[in-house]
Short mmCIF file of C-alpha atoms and ligand atoms in Angstrom, two decimals:
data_model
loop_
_atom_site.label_atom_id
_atom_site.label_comp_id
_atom_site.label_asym_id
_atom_site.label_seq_id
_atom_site.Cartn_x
_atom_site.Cartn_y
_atom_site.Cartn_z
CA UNK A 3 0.00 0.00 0.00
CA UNK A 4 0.97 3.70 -0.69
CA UNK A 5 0.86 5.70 2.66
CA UNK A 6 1.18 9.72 2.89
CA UNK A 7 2.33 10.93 5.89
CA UNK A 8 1.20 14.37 6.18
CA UNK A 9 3.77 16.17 8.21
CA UNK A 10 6.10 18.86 8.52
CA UNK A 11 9.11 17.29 9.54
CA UNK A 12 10.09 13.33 9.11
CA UNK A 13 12.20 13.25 12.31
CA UNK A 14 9.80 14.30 14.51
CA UNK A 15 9.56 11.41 16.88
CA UNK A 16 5.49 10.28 15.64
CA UNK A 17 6.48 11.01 12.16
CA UNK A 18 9.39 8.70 12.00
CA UNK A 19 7.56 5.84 14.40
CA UNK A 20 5.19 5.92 11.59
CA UNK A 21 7.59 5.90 8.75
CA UNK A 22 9.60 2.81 10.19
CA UNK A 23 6.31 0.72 11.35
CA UNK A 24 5.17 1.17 7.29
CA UNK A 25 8.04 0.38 5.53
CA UNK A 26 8.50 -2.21 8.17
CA UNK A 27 5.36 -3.76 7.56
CA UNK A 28 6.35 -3.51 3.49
CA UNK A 29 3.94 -0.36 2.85
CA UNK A 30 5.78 2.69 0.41
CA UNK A 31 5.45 5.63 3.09
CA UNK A 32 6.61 9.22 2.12
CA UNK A 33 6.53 12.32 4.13
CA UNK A 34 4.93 15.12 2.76
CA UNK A 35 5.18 18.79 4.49
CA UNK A 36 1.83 20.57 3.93
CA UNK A 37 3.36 23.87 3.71
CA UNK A 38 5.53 22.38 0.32
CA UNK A 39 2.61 21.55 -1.21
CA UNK A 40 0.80 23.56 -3.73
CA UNK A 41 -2.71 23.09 -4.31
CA UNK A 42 -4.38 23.22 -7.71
CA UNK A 43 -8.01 23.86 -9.02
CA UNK A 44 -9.75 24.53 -12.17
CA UNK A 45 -9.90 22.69 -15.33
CA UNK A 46 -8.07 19.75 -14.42
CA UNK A 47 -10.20 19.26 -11.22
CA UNK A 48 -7.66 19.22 -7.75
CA UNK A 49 -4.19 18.77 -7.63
CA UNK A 50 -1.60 18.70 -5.75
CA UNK A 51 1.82 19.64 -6.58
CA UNK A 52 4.75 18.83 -4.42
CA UNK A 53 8.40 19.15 -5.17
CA UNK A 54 7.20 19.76 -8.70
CA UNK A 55 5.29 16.28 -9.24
CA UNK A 56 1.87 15.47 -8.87
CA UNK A 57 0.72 13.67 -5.65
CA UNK A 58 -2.02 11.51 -6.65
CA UNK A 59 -1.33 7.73 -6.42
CA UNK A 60 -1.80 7.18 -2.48
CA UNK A 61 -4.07 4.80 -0.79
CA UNK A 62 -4.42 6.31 2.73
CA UNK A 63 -2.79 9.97 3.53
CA UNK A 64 -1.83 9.53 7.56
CA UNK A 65 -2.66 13.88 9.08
CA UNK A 66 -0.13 15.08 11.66
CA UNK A 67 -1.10 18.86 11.02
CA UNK A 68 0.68 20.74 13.73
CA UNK A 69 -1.24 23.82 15.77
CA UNK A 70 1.03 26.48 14.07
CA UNK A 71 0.05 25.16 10.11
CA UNK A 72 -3.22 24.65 10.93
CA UNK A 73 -5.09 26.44 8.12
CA UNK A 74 -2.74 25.64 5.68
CA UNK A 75 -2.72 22.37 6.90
CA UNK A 76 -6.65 22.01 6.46
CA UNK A 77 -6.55 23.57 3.22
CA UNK A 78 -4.25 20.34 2.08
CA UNK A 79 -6.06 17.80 3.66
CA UNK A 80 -9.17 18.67 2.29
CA UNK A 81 -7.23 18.62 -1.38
CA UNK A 82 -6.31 15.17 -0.44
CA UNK A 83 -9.72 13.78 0.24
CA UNK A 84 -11.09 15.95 -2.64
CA UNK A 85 -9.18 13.65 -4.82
CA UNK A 86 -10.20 10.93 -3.19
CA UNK A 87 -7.40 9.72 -0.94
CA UNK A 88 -9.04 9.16 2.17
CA UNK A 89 -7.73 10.74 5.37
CA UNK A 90 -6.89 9.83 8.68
CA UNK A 91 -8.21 12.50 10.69
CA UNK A 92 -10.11 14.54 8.17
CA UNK A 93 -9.94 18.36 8.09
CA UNK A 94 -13.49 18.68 9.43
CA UNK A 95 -13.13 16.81 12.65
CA UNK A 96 -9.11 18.63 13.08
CA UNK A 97 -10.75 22.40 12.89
CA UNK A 98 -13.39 20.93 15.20
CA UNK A 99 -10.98 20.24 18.06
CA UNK A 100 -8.51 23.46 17.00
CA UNK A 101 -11.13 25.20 18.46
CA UNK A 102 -11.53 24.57 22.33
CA UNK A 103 -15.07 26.43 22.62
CA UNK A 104 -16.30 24.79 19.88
CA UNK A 105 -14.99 21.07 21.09
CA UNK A 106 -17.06 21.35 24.71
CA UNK A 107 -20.04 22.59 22.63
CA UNK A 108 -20.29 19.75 20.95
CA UNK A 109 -19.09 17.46 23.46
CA UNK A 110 -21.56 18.92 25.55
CA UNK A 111 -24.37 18.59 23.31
CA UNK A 112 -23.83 15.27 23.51
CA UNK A 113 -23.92 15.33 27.72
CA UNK A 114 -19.75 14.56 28.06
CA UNK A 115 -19.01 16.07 31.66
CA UNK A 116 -16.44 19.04 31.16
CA UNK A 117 -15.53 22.13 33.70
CA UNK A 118 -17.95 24.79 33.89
CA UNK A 119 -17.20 27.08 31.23
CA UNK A 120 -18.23 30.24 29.96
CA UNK A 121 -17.13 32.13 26.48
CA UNK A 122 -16.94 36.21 27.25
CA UNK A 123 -16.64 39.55 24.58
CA UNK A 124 -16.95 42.14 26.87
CA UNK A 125 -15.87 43.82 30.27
CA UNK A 126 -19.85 44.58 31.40
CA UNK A 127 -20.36 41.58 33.84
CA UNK A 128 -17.48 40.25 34.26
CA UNK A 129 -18.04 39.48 37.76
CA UNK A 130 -21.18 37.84 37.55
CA UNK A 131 -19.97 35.57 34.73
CA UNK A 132 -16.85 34.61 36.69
CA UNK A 133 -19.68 33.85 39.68
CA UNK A 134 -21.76 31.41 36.97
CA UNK A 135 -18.97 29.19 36.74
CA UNK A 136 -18.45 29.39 40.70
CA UNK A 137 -16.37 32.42 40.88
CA UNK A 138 -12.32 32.28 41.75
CA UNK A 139 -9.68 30.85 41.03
CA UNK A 140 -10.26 30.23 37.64
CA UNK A 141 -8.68 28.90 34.32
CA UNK A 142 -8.45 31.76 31.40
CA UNK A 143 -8.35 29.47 28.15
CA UNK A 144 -7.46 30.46 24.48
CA UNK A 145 -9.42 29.35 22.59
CA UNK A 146 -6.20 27.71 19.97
CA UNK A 147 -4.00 27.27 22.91
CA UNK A 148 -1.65 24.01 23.02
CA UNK A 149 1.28 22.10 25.35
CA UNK A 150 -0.13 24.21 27.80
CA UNK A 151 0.54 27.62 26.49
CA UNK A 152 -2.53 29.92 26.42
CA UNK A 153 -3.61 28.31 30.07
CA UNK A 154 -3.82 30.87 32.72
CA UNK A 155 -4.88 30.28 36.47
CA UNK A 156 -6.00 33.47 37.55
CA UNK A 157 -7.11 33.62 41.77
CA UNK A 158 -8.29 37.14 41.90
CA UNK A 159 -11.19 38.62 39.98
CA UNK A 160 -8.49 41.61 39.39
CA UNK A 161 -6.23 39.33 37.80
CA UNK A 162 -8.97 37.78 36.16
CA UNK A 163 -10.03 41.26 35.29
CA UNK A 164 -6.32 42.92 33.76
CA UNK A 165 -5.31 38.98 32.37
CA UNK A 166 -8.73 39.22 30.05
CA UNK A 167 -7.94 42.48 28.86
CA UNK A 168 -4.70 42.17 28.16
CA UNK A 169 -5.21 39.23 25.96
CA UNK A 170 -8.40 40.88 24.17
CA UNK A 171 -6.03 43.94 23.47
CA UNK A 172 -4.05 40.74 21.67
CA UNK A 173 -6.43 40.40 19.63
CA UNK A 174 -7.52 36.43 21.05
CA UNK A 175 -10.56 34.78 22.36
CA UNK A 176 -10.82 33.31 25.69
CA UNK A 177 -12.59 31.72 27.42
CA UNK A 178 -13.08 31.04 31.40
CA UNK A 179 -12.97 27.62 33.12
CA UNK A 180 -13.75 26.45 36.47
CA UNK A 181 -10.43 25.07 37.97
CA UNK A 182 -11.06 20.96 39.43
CA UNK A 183 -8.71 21.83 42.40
CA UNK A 184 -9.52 18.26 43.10
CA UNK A 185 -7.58 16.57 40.08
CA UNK A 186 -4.27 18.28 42.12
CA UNK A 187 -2.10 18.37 39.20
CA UNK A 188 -2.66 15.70 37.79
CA UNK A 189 -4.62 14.47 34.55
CA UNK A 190 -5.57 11.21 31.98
CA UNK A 191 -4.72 11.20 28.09
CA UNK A 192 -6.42 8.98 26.28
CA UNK A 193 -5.22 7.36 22.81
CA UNK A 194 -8.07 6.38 20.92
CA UNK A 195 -7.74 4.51 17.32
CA UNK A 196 -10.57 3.55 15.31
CA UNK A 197 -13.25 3.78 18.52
CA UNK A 198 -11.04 2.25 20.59
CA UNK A 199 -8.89 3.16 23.60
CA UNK A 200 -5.42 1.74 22.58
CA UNK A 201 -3.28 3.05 25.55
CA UNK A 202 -3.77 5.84 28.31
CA UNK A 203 -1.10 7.46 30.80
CA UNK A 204 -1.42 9.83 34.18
CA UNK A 205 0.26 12.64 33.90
CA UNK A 206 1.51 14.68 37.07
CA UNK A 207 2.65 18.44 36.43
CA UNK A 208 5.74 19.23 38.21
CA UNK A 209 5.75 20.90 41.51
CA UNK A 210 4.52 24.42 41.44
CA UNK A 211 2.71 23.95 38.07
CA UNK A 212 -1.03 23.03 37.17
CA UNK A 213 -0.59 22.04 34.02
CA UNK A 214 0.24 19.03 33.23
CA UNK A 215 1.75 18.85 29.71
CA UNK A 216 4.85 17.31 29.47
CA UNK A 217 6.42 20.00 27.45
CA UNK A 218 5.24 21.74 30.79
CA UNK A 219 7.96 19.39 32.68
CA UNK A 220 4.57 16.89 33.69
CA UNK A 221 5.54 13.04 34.07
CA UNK A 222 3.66 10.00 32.90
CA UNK A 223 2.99 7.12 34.14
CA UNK A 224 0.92 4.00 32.21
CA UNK A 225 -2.21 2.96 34.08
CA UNK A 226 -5.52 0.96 33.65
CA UNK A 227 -8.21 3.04 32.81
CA UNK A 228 -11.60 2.84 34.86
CA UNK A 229 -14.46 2.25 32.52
CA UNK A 230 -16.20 5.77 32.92
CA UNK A 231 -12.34 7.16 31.78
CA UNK A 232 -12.90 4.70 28.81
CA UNK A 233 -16.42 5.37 27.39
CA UNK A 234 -15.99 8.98 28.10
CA UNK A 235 -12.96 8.90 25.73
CA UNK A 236 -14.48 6.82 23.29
CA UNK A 237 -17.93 8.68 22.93
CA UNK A 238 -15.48 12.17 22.68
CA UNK A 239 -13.54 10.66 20.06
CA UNK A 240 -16.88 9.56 18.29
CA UNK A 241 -18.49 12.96 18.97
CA UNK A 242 -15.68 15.22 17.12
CA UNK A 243 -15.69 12.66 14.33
CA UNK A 244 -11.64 11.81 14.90
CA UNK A 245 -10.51 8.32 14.26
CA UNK A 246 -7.48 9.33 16.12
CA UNK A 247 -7.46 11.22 19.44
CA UNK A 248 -5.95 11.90 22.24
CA UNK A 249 -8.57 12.34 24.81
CA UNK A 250 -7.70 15.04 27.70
CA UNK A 251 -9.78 14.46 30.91
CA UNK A 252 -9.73 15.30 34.94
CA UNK A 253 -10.20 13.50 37.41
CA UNK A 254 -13.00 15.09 39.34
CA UNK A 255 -15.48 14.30 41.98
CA UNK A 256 -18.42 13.87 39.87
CA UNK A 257 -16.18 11.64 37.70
CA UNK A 258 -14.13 12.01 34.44
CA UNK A 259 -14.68 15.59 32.82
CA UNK A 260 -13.08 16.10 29.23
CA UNK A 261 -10.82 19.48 28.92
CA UNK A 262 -10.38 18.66 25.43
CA UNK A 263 -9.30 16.38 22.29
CA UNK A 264 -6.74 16.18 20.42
CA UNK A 265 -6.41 15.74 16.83
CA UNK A 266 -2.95 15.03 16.42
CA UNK A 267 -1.84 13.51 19.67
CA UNK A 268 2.10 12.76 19.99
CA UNK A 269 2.80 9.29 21.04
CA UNK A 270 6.36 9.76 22.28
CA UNK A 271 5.87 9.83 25.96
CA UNK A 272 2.71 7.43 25.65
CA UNK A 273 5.01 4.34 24.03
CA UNK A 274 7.88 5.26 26.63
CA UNK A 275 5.05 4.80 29.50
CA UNK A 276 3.20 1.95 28.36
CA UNK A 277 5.27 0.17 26.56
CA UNK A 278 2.60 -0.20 23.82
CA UNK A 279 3.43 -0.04 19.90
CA UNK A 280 1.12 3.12 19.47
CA UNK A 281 2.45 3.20 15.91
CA UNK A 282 1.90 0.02 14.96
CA UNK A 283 -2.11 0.65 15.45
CA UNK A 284 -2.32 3.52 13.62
CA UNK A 285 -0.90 1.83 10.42
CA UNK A 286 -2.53 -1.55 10.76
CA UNK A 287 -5.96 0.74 11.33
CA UNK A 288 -5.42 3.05 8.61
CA UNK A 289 -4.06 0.14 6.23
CA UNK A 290 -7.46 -1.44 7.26
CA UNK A 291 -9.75 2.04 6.53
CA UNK A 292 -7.75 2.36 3.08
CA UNK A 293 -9.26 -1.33 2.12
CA UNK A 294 -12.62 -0.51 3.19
CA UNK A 295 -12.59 2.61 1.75
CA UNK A 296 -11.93 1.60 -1.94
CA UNK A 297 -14.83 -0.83 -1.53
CA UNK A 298 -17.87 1.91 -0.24
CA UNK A 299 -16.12 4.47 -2.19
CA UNK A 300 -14.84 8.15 -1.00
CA UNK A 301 -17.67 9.81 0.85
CA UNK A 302 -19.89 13.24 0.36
CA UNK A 303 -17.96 16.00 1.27
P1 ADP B 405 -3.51 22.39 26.00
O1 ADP B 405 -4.10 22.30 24.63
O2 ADP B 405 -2.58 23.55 26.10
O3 ADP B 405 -2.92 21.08 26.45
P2 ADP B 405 -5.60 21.89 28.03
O4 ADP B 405 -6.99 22.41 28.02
O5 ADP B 405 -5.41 20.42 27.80
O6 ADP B 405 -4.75 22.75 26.97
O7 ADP B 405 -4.95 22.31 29.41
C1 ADP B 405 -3.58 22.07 29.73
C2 ADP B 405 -3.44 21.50 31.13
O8 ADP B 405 -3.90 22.42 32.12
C3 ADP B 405 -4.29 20.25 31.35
O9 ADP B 405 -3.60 19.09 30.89
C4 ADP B 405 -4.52 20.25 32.85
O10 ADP B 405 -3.40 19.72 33.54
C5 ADP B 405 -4.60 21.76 33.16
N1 ADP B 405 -6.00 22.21 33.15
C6 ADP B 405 -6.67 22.67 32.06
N2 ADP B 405 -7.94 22.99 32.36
C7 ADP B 405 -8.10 22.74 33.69
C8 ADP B 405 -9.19 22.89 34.61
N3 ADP B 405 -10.36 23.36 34.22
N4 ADP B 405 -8.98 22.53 35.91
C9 ADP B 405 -7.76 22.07 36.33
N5 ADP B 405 -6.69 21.91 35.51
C10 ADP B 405 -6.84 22.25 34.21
MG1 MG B 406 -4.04 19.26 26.58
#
């Protein structure tokens, strides 16, 4: 099979897991940086150029569309199912969970616990907004934050008050978040594949910080997840439409609450901690989705 990894840089740590499981498994795998590709439309329907060639003979196209390229990155993924290549996360479920606000919508249309939240535009209020979502300390959100940048915990409504106005002077959407003092640092990713929870690590922020990303300095550790963990990370994954997610959630005391999903989870630190050949599901699933695919045909866009 013919595998397109869509990603900006081949030793990235996912990117080249990927790349050695394939070829491995005797797939043809290349790398292919959205940003060097140029997209085509017109008379000869879409194309995609790419060091000068045409990219067209692929069975499956693999998404790793980094937070900085992301509407660039859309733009190319959405070529690449245009033409038929199906994809593995497609662009519609990736801009879904880009946005936070518009991830816990949907998740909570679908009644997945999350934190009290509440999306602001304007100084008149403030206070009683801050009071809806049980007032102080609080978490100040971007809305296209990642790795833990863009997530404030403000204790004061004055800080609450100069950090929101500073960042709408920036020109970025926020949004506020009720803090779970009771997860203490710590936190649950979920890896689902397919509708399936492949592998899922604790992580514990280091001392002094909340957040628990590891590019934050947080540590994992493998565990078992509890079966509320898993069908809340399942149905999440199912509700954003993303056959490959990394699932975010607390650990409060009204049970597992989702802060958000991920689209194009790393897997570094989750093979490291588990021990589990994260890589090696994602090809045999997507190998398995390109089959199925040619016999249903590419769907309605
Ligand atoms: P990012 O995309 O930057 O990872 P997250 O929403 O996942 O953004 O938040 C980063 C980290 O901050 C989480 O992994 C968690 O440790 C902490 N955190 C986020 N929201 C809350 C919250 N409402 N209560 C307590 N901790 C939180
Ligand atoms: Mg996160």
């Amino acid at each position: 099979m013919r595998i397109a990894i869509l990603s900006r840089n081949k030793s990235l740590y996912s990117t080249n897991r990927l790349v050695r499981t394939a070829k491995k498994a005797g797939h043809r795998v290349n790398v292919i940086d959205p940003l060097k590709c140029n997209l085509l439309l017109g008379r000869d329907r879409h194309k995609v150029f790419y060091n000068s060639s045409t990219v067209d003979k692929f069975n499956i196209a693999i998404t790793r569309i980094g937070a900085s390229i992301t509407d660039y990155g859309l733009a190319v993924v959405n070529q690449f199912d245009m033409m038929s290549i199906p994809v593995i996360n497609d662009a519609a479920s990736i801009a879904r969970s880009r946005d936070k606000f518009r991830c816990l919508q949907l998740l909570n249309k679908h009644n997945i616990k999350l934190p009290r939240t509440i999306m602001v535009r304007s100084p008149e209020n403030l206070a009683t907004a801050i009071e809806t979502i049980g007032g102080p300390p609080v978490i100040i959100k971007l809305l296209q934050g990642t790795h833990g940048i863009g997530v404030i915990l403000a204790e004061s409504i004055e800080t609450i008050e100069s950090t929101i106005d500073t960042l709408w002077k920036l020109g970025q959407s926020i949004m506020i978040q009720e803090f779970v003092k009771e997860s203490r640092g710590e936190d649950i990713r979920a890896f689902v594949i397919g509708g399936e929870i492949v592998a899922a690590m604790r992580r514990k922020a280091k001392i002094g910080e909340f957040r628990t990303n590891i590019h934050r300095g947080g540590h994992a550790s493998a565990i078992r997840l509890p079966e509320e963990f898993k069908k809340t990370a399942i149905k999440s994954a199912q509700v954003m439409g993303l056959k490959i997610a990394g699932v975010d959630m607390l650990n409060s005391q009204n049970g597992p609450m989702v802060m958000e999903v991920n689209s194009t989870p790393g897997f570094e630190v989750l093979e490291k901690s588990t021990g589990i050949n994260i890589a090696k599901k994602i090809i045999e699933f997507a190998v398995n989705y390109a089959k199925n695919y040619s016999v249903e045909g590419p769907g309605i866009t």
